[in-house]
mmCIF file of C-alpha atoms in Angstrom:
data_model
loop_
_atom_site.group_PDB
_atom_site.id
_atom_site.type_symbol
_atom_site.label_atom_id
_atom_site.label_comp_id
_atom_site.label_asym_id
_atom_site.label_seq_id
_atom_site.Cartn_x
_atom_site.Cartn_y
_atom_site.Cartn_z
ATOM 1 C CA MET T 1 -26.071 4.894 -3.265
ATOM 2 C CA ILE T 2 -23.678 7.206 -5.027
ATOM 3 C CA GLU T 3 -21.033 7.033 -2.274
ATOM 4 C CA ALA T 4 -20.849 3.254 -2.778
ATOM 5 C CA VAL T 5 -20.307 3.764 -6.514
ATOM 6 C CA ILE T 6 -17.491 6.232 -5.869
ATOM 7 C CA ALA T 7 -15.966 3.816 -3.340
ATOM 8 C CA TRP T 8 -15.930 1.082 -5.998
ATOM 9 C CA ILE T 9 -14.308 3.460 -8.479
ATOM 10 C CA LEU T 10 -11.678 4.298 -5.858
ATOM 11 C CA LEU T 11 -10.984 0.599 -5.327
ATOM 12 C CA LEU T 12 -10.647 0.012 -9.080
ATOM 13 C CA ALA T 13 -8.238 2.951 -9.344
ATOM 14 C CA VAL T 14 -6.119 1.522 -6.518
ATOM 15 C CA ALA T 15 -6.074 -1.841 -8.325
ATOM 16 C CA ALA T 16 -5.024 -0.137 -11.573
ATOM 17 C CA TYR T 17 -2.157 1.624 -9.798
ATOM 18 C CA ALA T 18 -1.123 -1.574 -8.038
ATOM 19 C CA CYS T 19 -0.859 -3.264 -11.447
ATOM 20 C CA GLY T 20 0.555 -0.450 -13.597
ATOM 21 C CA GLY T 21 2.725 1.282 -11.029
ATOM 22 C CA GLY T 22 3.618 -2.036 -9.444
ATOM 23 C CA THR T 23 5.065 -3.319 -12.711
ATOM 24 C CA ASP T 24 7.318 -0.274 -12.918
ATOM 25 C CA TYR T 25 8.412 -0.592 -9.295
ATOM 26 C CA GLY T 26 9.183 -4.234 -9.959
ATOM 27 C CA ALA T 27 11.463 -3.315 -12.846
ATOM 28 C CA GLY T 28 13.311 -1.002 -10.468
ATOM 29 C CA PHE T 29 13.609 -3.796 -7.919
ATOM 30 C CA TRP T 30 15.314 -6.054 -10.453
ATOM 31 C CA ASP T 31 17.531 -3.157 -11.484
ATOM 32 C CA LEU T 32 18.660 -2.900 -7.858
ATOM 33 C CA VAL T 33 19.601 -6.574 -7.531
ATOM 34 C CA ALA T 34 20.980 -7.050 -11.059
ATOM 35 C CA GLY T 35 24.598 -6.943 -9.877
ATOM 36 C CA GLY T 36 27.621 -4.893 -10.857
ATOM 37 C CA ALA T 37 28.167 -2.874 -14.018
ATOM 38 C CA ASP T 38 29.267 -5.866 -16.108
ATOM 39 C CA ARG T 39 26.935 -8.531 -14.742
ATOM 40 C CA GLY T 40 23.913 -6.252 -14.633
ATOM 41 C CA SER T 41 24.377 -4.452 -17.936
ATOM 42 C CA ALA T 42 22.091 -6.717 -19.998
ATOM 43 C CA PRO T 43 19.153 -6.788 -17.517
ATOM 44 C CA ARG T 44 19.410 -3.030 -16.968
ATOM 45 C CA ARG T 45 19.467 -2.368 -20.700
ATOM 46 C CA LEU T 46 16.242 -4.342 -21.074
ATOM 47 C CA ILE T 47 14.695 -2.541 -18.093
ATOM 48 C CA ASP T 48 15.508 0.858 -19.606
ATOM 49 C CA HIS T 49 14.098 -0.231 -22.954
ATOM 50 C CA ALA T 50 10.891 -1.629 -21.435
ATOM 51 C CA MET T 51 10.135 1.248 -19.066
ATOM 52 C CA ALA T 52 10.979 4.254 -21.220
ATOM 53 C CA PRO T 53 7.642 4.608 -23.072
ATOM 54 C CA VAL T 54 5.187 4.258 -20.162
ATOM 55 C CA TRP T 55 6.822 4.782 -16.771
ATOM 56 C CA GLU T 56 5.402 8.295 -16.328
ATOM 57 C CA VAL T 57 1.896 7.327 -17.459
ATOM 58 C CA ASN T 58 1.324 4.893 -14.604
ATOM 59 C CA ASN T 59 1.426 7.748 -12.081
ATOM 60 C CA VAL T 60 -1.859 8.976 -13.586
ATOM 61 C CA TRP T 61 -3.569 6.283 -11.524
ATOM 62 C CA LEU T 62 -1.977 7.543 -8.307
ATOM 63 C CA ILE T 63 -3.135 11.097 -9.017
ATOM 64 C CA PHE T 64 -6.623 9.806 -9.745
ATOM 65 C CA VAL T 65 -6.668 7.905 -6.430
ATOM 66 C CA LEU T 66 -5.656 11.035 -4.519
ATOM 67 C CA VAL T 67 -8.305 13.156 -6.249
ATOM 68 C CA LEU T 68 -11.004 10.596 -5.472
ATOM 69 C CA MET T 69 -9.938 10.439 -1.824
ATOM 70 C CA TRP T 70 -9.682 14.193 -1.399
ATOM 71 C CA THR T 71 -12.979 15.106 -3.032
ATOM 72 C CA GLY T 72 -15.060 11.975 -2.537
ATOM 73 C CA PHE T 73 -13.971 10.946 0.952
ATOM 74 C CA PRO T 74 -12.381 13.985 2.615
ATOM 75 C CA GLU T 75 -12.545 12.505 6.110
ATOM 76 C CA LEU T 76 -10.609 9.435 4.957
ATOM 77 C CA PHE T 77 -8.066 11.709 3.289
ATOM 78 C CA ARG T 78 -7.670 13.774 6.466
ATOM 79 C CA ILE T 79 -7.323 10.735 8.722
ATOM 80 C CA VAL T 80 -4.779 8.943 6.543
ATOM 81 C CA PHE T 81 -2.598 11.944 5.809
ATOM 82 C CA SER T 82 -2.705 13.154 9.419
ATOM 83 C CA ALA T 83 -1.902 9.852 11.088
ATOM 84 C CA MET T 84 0.572 8.540 8.506
ATOM 85 C CA TRP T 85 2.173 11.621 7.023
ATOM 86 C CA LEU T 86 5.689 10.252 7.537
ATOM 87 C CA PRO T 87 5.474 7.041 5.425
ATOM 88 C CA LEU T 88 3.458 8.907 2.797
ATOM 89 C CA ALA T 89 6.009 11.728 2.715
ATOM 90 C CA LEU T 90 8.799 9.161 2.320
ATOM 91 C CA ALA T 91 6.845 7.562 -0.525
ATOM 92 C CA VAL T 92 6.544 10.957 -2.238
ATOM 93 C CA VAL T 93 10.280 11.568 -1.846
ATOM 94 C CA GLY T 94 10.851 8.125 -3.328
ATOM 95 C CA LEU T 95 8.640 8.960 -6.301
ATOM 96 C CA VAL T 96 10.607 12.127 -7.001
ATOM 97 C CA LEU T 97 14.021 10.489 -6.621
ATOM 98 C CA ARG T 98 12.894 7.509 -8.669
ATOM 99 C CA GLY T 99 11.737 9.647 -11.573
ATOM 100 C CA ALA T 100 14.819 11.843 -11.491
ATOM 101 C CA GLY T 101 17.142 8.847 -11.266
ATOM 102 C CA PHE T 102 15.544 7.051 -14.195
ATOM 103 C CA ALA T 103 15.384 10.161 -16.379
ATOM 104 C CA LEU T 104 18.982 11.239 -15.727
ATOM 105 C CA ARG T 105 20.753 7.893 -15.649
ATOM 106 C CA LYS T 106 20.760 7.162 -19.367
ATOM 107 C CA PRO T 107 21.904 10.558 -20.743
ATOM 108 C CA THR T 108 24.633 10.918 -18.111
ATOM 109 C CA ARG T 109 28.025 10.134 -19.666
ATOM 110 C CA ARG T 110 30.161 9.677 -16.559
ATOM 111 C CA LEU T 111 30.023 6.222 -14.980
ATOM 112 C CA ALA T 112 29.996 7.652 -11.441
ATOM 113 C CA GLY T 113 26.997 9.817 -12.266
ATOM 114 C CA ARG T 114 25.115 6.923 -13.831
ATOM 115 C CA ARG T 115 25.725 4.866 -10.707
ATOM 116 C CA VAL T 116 24.359 7.605 -8.446
ATOM 117 C CA TYR T 117 21.239 8.122 -10.539
ATOM 118 C CA GLY T 118 20.788 4.385 -11.002
ATOM 119 C CA ALA T 119 21.007 3.825 -7.249
ATOM 120 C CA ALA T 120 18.431 6.566 -6.610
ATOM 121 C CA PHE T 121 16.063 4.962 -9.130
ATOM 122 C CA ALA T 122 16.528 1.406 -7.890
ATOM 123 C CA ILE T 123 16.422 2.028 -4.127
ATOM 124 C CA SER T 124 13.390 4.319 -4.446
ATOM 125 C CA SER T 125 11.632 1.627 -6.479
ATOM 126 C CA VAL T 126 11.733 -0.577 -3.386
ATOM 127 C CA LEU T 127 11.094 1.993 -0.655
ATOM 128 C CA THR T 128 8.133 3.698 -2.356
ATOM 129 C CA PRO T 129 5.875 0.617 -2.669
ATOM 130 C CA PHE T 130 6.907 -0.492 0.818
ATOM 131 C CA PHE T 131 5.780 2.767 2.443
ATOM 132 C CA LEU T 132 2.581 2.877 0.389
ATOM 133 C CA GLY T 133 1.821 -0.702 1.405
ATOM 134 C CA ALA T 134 2.610 0.093 5.033
ATOM 135 C CA ALA T 135 0.083 2.939 4.950
ATOM 136 C CA VAL T 136 -2.565 0.607 3.517
ATOM 137 C CA GLY T 137 -1.776 -1.930 6.214
ATOM 138 C CA GLY T 138 -2.127 0.752 8.860
ATOM 139 C CA VAL T 139 -5.610 1.583 7.623
ATOM 140 C CA ALA T 140 -6.563 -2.111 7.608
ATOM 141 C CA THR T 141 -5.683 -2.480 11.296
ATOM 142 C CA GLY T 142 -8.168 0.206 12.271
ATOM 143 C CA LYS T 143 -5.560 1.880 14.470
ATOM 144 C CA VAL T 144 -6.215 5.230 12.799
ATOM 145 C CA GLY T 145 -9.390 7.255 13.092
ATOM 146 C CA THR T 146 -10.827 10.669 13.726
ATOM 147 C CA GLY T 147 -8.514 12.467 16.127
ATOM 148 C CA THR T 148 -5.619 10.024 15.696
ATOM 149 C CA THR T 149 -2.296 11.849 15.781
ATOM 150 C CA ALA T 150 0.785 10.880 13.821
ATOM 151 C CA SER T 151 2.365 7.841 15.417
ATOM 152 C CA ALA T 152 4.760 5.115 14.393
ATOM 153 C CA ASP T 153 2.242 2.582 15.728
ATOM 154 C CA ALA T 154 -0.116 3.506 12.896
ATOM 155 C CA TRP T 155 2.214 2.226 10.187
ATOM 156 C CA SER T 156 4.954 0.151 11.836
ATOM 157 C CA ASN T 157 2.723 -2.575 13.251
ATOM 158 C CA PRO T 158 2.988 -6.200 12.004
ATOM 159 C CA THR T 159 0.166 -5.804 9.455
ATOM 160 C CA SER T 160 1.761 -2.676 8.004
ATOM 161 C CA VAL T 161 5.150 -4.355 7.693
ATOM 162 C CA ILE T 162 3.640 -7.402 5.990
ATOM 163 C CA ALA T 163 1.561 -5.179 3.674
ATOM 164 C CA GLY T 164 4.686 -3.237 2.725
ATOM 165 C CA LEU T 165 6.626 -6.418 2.006
ATOM 166 C CA LEU T 166 3.696 -7.790 -0.011
ATOM 167 C CA ALA T 167 3.646 -4.592 -2.072
ATOM 168 C CA VAL T 168 7.364 -4.963 -2.845
ATOM 169 C CA ALA T 169 7.066 -8.694 -3.617
ATOM 170 C CA SER T 170 4.012 -8.275 -5.857
ATOM 171 C CA SER T 171 5.790 -5.473 -7.717
ATOM 172 C CA ALA T 172 8.827 -7.692 -8.209
ATOM 173 C CA PHE T 173 6.545 -10.469 -9.471
ATOM 174 C CA LEU T 174 4.777 -8.238 -11.996
ATOM 175 C CA GLY T 175 8.027 -6.638 -13.120
ATOM 176 C CA ALA T 176 9.700 -9.994 -13.728
ATOM 177 C CA VAL T 177 6.699 -11.369 -15.644
ATOM 178 C CA PHE T 178 6.540 -8.342 -17.938
ATOM 179 C CA LEU T 179 10.301 -8.278 -18.460
ATOM 180 C CA THR T 180 10.177 -11.960 -19.403
ATOM 181 C CA GLY T 181 7.687 -11.086 -22.121
ATOM 182 C CA ASP T 182 9.792 -8.144 -23.326
ATOM 183 C CA ALA T 183 12.874 -10.342 -23.501
ATOM 184 C CA ARG T 184 10.936 -12.947 -25.515
ATOM 185 C CA ARG T 185 9.656 -10.308 -27.927
ATOM 186 C CA LEU T 186 13.188 -8.990 -28.486
ATOM 187 C CA GLY T 187 14.642 -12.476 -28.961
ATOM 188 C CA GLU T 188 16.856 -12.302 -25.847
ATOM 189 C CA ASP T 189 16.684 -15.963 -24.832
ATOM 190 C CA ALA T 190 19.192 -15.626 -21.999
ATOM 191 C CA LEU T 191 17.164 -12.800 -20.452
ATOM 192 C CA VAL T 192 13.952 -14.802 -20.879
ATOM 193 C CA ALA T 193 15.372 -17.514 -18.630
ATOM 194 C CA TYR T 194 16.872 -14.876 -16.304
ATOM 195 C CA PHE T 195 13.616 -13.045 -15.613
ATOM 196 C CA ARG T 196 11.473 -16.201 -15.670
ATOM 197 C CA ARG T 197 13.501 -17.600 -12.767
ATOM 198 C CA ARG T 198 13.022 -14.350 -10.890
ATOM 199 C CA ALA T 199 9.300 -14.304 -11.573
ATOM 200 C CA LEU T 200 8.925 -17.799 -10.131
ATOM 201 C CA LEU T 201 11.114 -16.920 -7.148
ATOM 202 C CA SER T 202 9.134 -13.770 -6.375
ATOM 203 C CA LEU T 203 5.903 -15.751 -6.672
ATOM 204 C CA ALA T 204 7.193 -18.220 -4.072
ATOM 205 C CA VAL T 205 8.109 -15.322 -1.767
ATOM 206 C CA LEU T 206 4.644 -13.850 -2.304
ATOM 207 C CA ALA T 207 3.024 -17.130 -1.286
ATOM 208 C CA VAL T 208 5.035 -17.279 1.930
ATOM 209 C CA LEU T 209 4.272 -13.641 2.785
ATOM 210 C CA ALA T 210 0.570 -14.189 2.086
ATOM 211 C CA LEU T 211 0.452 -17.094 4.526
ATOM 212 C CA VAL T 212 2.311 -15.061 7.142
ATOM 213 C CA GLY T 213 -0.043 -12.148 6.486
ATOM 214 C CA LEU T 214 -3.100 -14.280 7.142
ATOM 215 C CA ARG T 215 -1.647 -15.311 10.496
ATOM 216 C CA VAL T 216 -0.659 -11.752 11.435
ATOM 217 C CA THR T 217 -3.964 -10.112 10.488
ATOM 218 C CA ARG T 218 -5.962 -12.610 12.533
ATOM 219 C CA ASP T 219 -5.059 -10.686 15.682
ATOM 220 C CA ASP T 220 -3.808 -7.362 14.312
ATOM 221 C CA ALA T 221 -6.563 -6.647 11.743
ATOM 222 C CA SER T 222 -9.375 -8.993 12.685
ATOM 223 C CA HIS T 223 -12.114 -7.331 10.633
ATOM 224 C CA VAL T 224 -10.115 -7.506 7.398
ATOM 225 C CA HIS T 225 -8.893 -11.009 8.237
ATOM 226 C CA TYR T 226 -12.474 -12.221 8.580
ATOM 227 C CA GLY T 227 -13.419 -10.616 5.270
ATOM 228 C CA LEU T 228 -10.498 -12.264 3.491
ATOM 229 C CA THR T 229 -11.287 -15.720 4.848
ATOM 230 C CA HIS T 230 -15.056 -15.734 4.385
ATOM 231 C CA GLY T 231 -17.583 -15.093 1.641
ATOM 232 C CA THR T 232 -16.733 -13.046 -1.438
ATOM 233 C CA GLY T 233 -13.327 -12.067 -0.108
ATOM 234 C CA LEU T 234 -12.296 -15.706 0.208
ATOM 235 C CA VAL T 235 -13.552 -16.449 -3.321
ATOM 236 C CA LEU T 236 -11.492 -13.602 -4.756
ATOM 237 C CA VAL T 237 -8.408 -14.707 -2.830
ATOM 238 C CA ALA T 238 -8.840 -18.243 -4.149
ATOM 239 C CA VAL T 239 -9.225 -17.026 -7.745
ATOM 240 C CA ALA T 240 -6.159 -14.801 -7.289
ATOM 241 C CA ALA T 241 -4.175 -17.806 -6.112
ATOM 242 C CA GLY T 242 -5.382 -19.734 -9.153
ATOM 243 C CA CYS T 243 -4.234 -16.899 -11.426
ATOM 244 C CA ALA T 244 -0.828 -16.940 -9.739
ATOM 245 C CA VAL T 245 -0.458 -20.691 -10.314
ATOM 246 C CA ALA T 246 -1.591 -20.238 -13.914
ATOM 247 C CA THR T 247 1.063 -17.553 -14.351
ATOM 248 C CA ALA T 248 3.787 -19.941 -13.231
ATOM 249 C CA LEU T 249 2.571 -22.658 -15.616
ATOM 250 C CA LEU T 250 2.303 -20.213 -18.526
ATOM 251 C CA LEU T 251 5.817 -18.916 -17.889
ATOM 252 C CA LEU T 252 7.162 -22.468 -17.962
ATOM 253 C CA ARG T 253 5.379 -22.972 -21.291
ATOM 254 C CA ASP T 254 6.744 -19.670 -22.686
ATOM 255 C CA ALA T 255 3.216 -18.262 -23.025
ATOM 256 C CA THR T 256 4.417 -14.816 -22.009
ATOM 257 C CA THR T 257 1.421 -12.857 -23.323
ATOM 258 C CA TRP T 258 -1.141 -14.766 -21.291
ATOM 259 C CA SER T 259 1.164 -14.876 -18.264
ATOM 260 C CA ARG T 260 0.947 -11.085 -18.142
ATOM 261 C CA VAL T 261 -2.843 -11.262 -18.080
ATOM 262 C CA THR T 262 -2.962 -13.808 -15.261
ATOM 263 C CA ALA T 263 -0.280 -11.975 -13.259
ATOM 264 C CA LEU T 264 -2.216 -8.719 -13.455
ATOM 265 C CA GLY T 265 -5.381 -10.607 -12.577
ATOM 266 C CA SER T 266 -3.846 -12.100 -9.439
ATOM 267 C CA VAL T 267 -2.715 -8.710 -8.107
ATOM 268 C CA ALA T 268 -5.940 -6.912 -9.049
ATOM 269 C CA LEU T 269 -8.053 -9.613 -7.407
ATOM 270 C CA VAL T 270 -6.095 -9.384 -4.159
ATOM 271 C CA VAL T 271 -6.680 -5.612 -4.071
ATOM 272 C CA ALA T 272 -10.386 -6.209 -4.752
ATOM 273 C CA ALA T 273 -10.526 -8.814 -1.979
ATOM 274 C CA TRP T 274 -8.933 -6.366 0.447
ATOM 275 C CA GLY T 275 -11.490 -3.702 -0.443
ATOM 276 C CA ILE T 276 -14.402 -6.090 -0.048
ATOM 277 C CA ALA T 277 -12.972 -7.378 3.243
ATOM 278 C CA GLN T 278 -13.173 -3.855 4.687
ATOM 279 C CA ARG T 279 -16.870 -3.418 3.887
ATOM 280 C CA PRO T 280 -18.741 -1.376 4.986
ATOM 281 C CA TYR T 281 -15.779 0.577 6.345
ATOM 282 C CA LEU T 282 -13.240 2.916 4.859
ATOM 283 C CA VAL T 283 -11.314 2.609 8.131
ATOM 284 C CA PRO T 284 -12.220 -0.525 10.096
ATOM 285 C CA THR T 285 -14.191 -0.255 12.297
ATOM 286 C CA SER T 286 -14.602 3.467 12.907
ATOM 287 C CA LEU T 287 -15.448 5.127 9.571
ATOM 288 C CA THR T 288 -18.015 3.712 7.167
ATOM 289 C CA VAL T 289 -18.303 4.613 3.496
ATOM 290 C CA ALA T 290 -21.454 6.632 4.199
ATOM 291 C CA GLU T 291 -19.867 8.504 7.117
ATOM 292 C CA GLY T 292 -16.691 9.356 5.223
ATOM 293 C CA ALA T 293 -18.314 10.469 1.969
ATOM 294 C CA GLY T 294 -18.472 14.082 0.848
ATOM 295 C CA SER T 295 -21.653 15.934 -0.039
ATOM 296 C CA SER T 296 -24.044 14.422 -2.563
ATOM 297 C CA ALA T 297 -23.457 17.295 -5.000
ATOM 298 C CA THR T 298 -19.695 16.755 -4.862
ATOM 299 C CA LEU T 299 -20.081 13.027 -5.401
ATOM 300 C CA ARG T 300 -22.375 13.548 -8.393
ATOM 301 C CA TRP T 301 -19.890 15.895 -10.045
ATOM 302 C CA LEU T 302 -17.071 13.512 -9.240
ATOM 303 C CA LEU T 303 -18.986 10.732 -10.983
ATOM 304 C CA VAL T 304 -19.516 12.959 -14.036
ATOM 305 C CA VAL T 305 -15.818 13.848 -14.171
ATOM 306 C CA THR T 306 -14.898 10.166 -13.842
ATOM 307 C CA LEU T 307 -17.166 9.221 -16.745
ATOM 308 C CA VAL T 308 -15.681 11.996 -18.877
ATOM 309 C CA ALA T 309 -12.168 10.811 -18.011
ATOM 310 C CA VAL T 310 -13.066 7.229 -18.912
ATOM 311 C CA VAL T 311 -14.377 8.337 -22.301
ATOM 312 C CA LEU T 312 -11.579 10.768 -23.142
ATOM 313 C CA VAL T 313 -8.509 9.360 -21.391
ATOM 314 C CA GLY T 314 -9.332 5.667 -21.130
ATOM 315 C CA PRO T 315 -9.000 4.793 -24.838
ATOM 316 C CA ALA T 316 -5.707 6.687 -25.054
ATOM 317 C CA LEU T 317 -4.268 4.764 -22.103
ATOM 318 C CA VAL T 318 -5.447 1.429 -23.472
ATOM 319 C CA PHE T 319 -3.940 2.242 -26.879
ATOM 320 C CA LEU T 320 -0.658 3.312 -25.282
ATOM 321 C CA TYR T 321 -0.401 0.083 -23.287
ATOM 322 C CA TRP T 322 -1.232 -1.917 -26.424
ATOM 323 C CA LEU T 323 1.476 -0.150 -28.412
ATOM 324 C CA ASP T 324 4.001 -0.744 -25.650
ATOM 325 C CA THR T 325 3.231 -4.435 -25.081
ATOM 326 C CA HIS T 326 3.330 -5.078 -28.834
ATOM 327 C CA GLY T 327 6.706 -3.410 -29.284
ATOM 328 C CA LYS T 328 5.401 -0.479 -31.316
ATOM 329 C CA LEU T 329 7.068 2.162 -29.143
ATOM 330 C CA GLN T 330 10.777 1.923 -29.813
ATOM 331 C CA PRO T 331 13.034 4.693 -28.461
ATOM 332 C CA LEU T 332 15.216 6.503 -30.977
ATOM 333 C CA THR T 333 18.898 5.586 -30.976
ATOM 334 C CA ASP T 334 21.700 8.149 -30.932
ATOM 335 C CA ALA T 335 22.355 7.420 -34.617
ATOM 336 C CA GLU T 336 18.710 8.047 -35.495
ATOM 337 C CA LEU T 337 18.714 11.288 -33.568
ATOM 338 C CA ALA T 338 21.817 12.410 -35.393
ATOM 339 C CA ASP T 339 20.046 11.806 -38.713
ATOM 340 C CA GLU T 340 17.089 13.992 -37.773
ATOM 341 C CA PRO T 341 16.852 17.187 -39.881
ATOM 342 C CA SER T 342 17.675 20.354 -38.002
#
């Protein structure tokens, strides 16, 4: 049925945002914990260099997710944004502050101003994925539904907290893996070792949080827990774990290109496992995919628009990511800008 197809597209879009946006959030996380102005100057310089070409593009996936929810599953959109408007509003504020901080930090000449903008960018890079993850965790518990009013219980329960922490940790993992590759490409051996250690550390934290999450969801989100520990969901979780282990081994062997692929695979597979674990529900166990879907005409047009976007926008995004990961998008220096003809 067409609503099932749209639901799969929505899940793929969420996975794409978790990977693309998560990598950017992870870079901000490492910016936050890089240390003072002297100690953190080299990591922050690499972070600025790596993020500059693509950080805005990754928000395309978030917009696409919202459009799919709003038009394809309006009841899901209404439930989520009614019951959890506060964490989602905080995430939006974080997105705005993060973008402004990153855009204004580099051109600002005064050290005090750079610190303020840098702090806004870095702190928001942690808070935004946490609140988005907490909202996802709230949905997984099934504590929201038709008629549910805004309540802290909907997004501050144990599953929501663990989901938020997992979102931050997975972002840190992806960010460190990609920054390791950027450092290798630029010949910064010291930064290769620096970010490789952080990638392995964040992977260890992820493993611990995943084990805690399995214990927490057993009672707090039983439907999703069952889906993650049985059948297809369990297979995907196992493959994701294998990709994570492969990432660690590849990083130790300096195979930074393939480590990016396996790192993205591990995160995308976990998102896919979560989606499959919720079947057949959008909100366990009160709203099924069929019940939450919009009209058939709307879904058909949404499918057409999605196909058009894949054909027109997809190749451009793939090409942009290829250019960025192959070092073809180098920002202009001040000296180069000064040489530009007026």
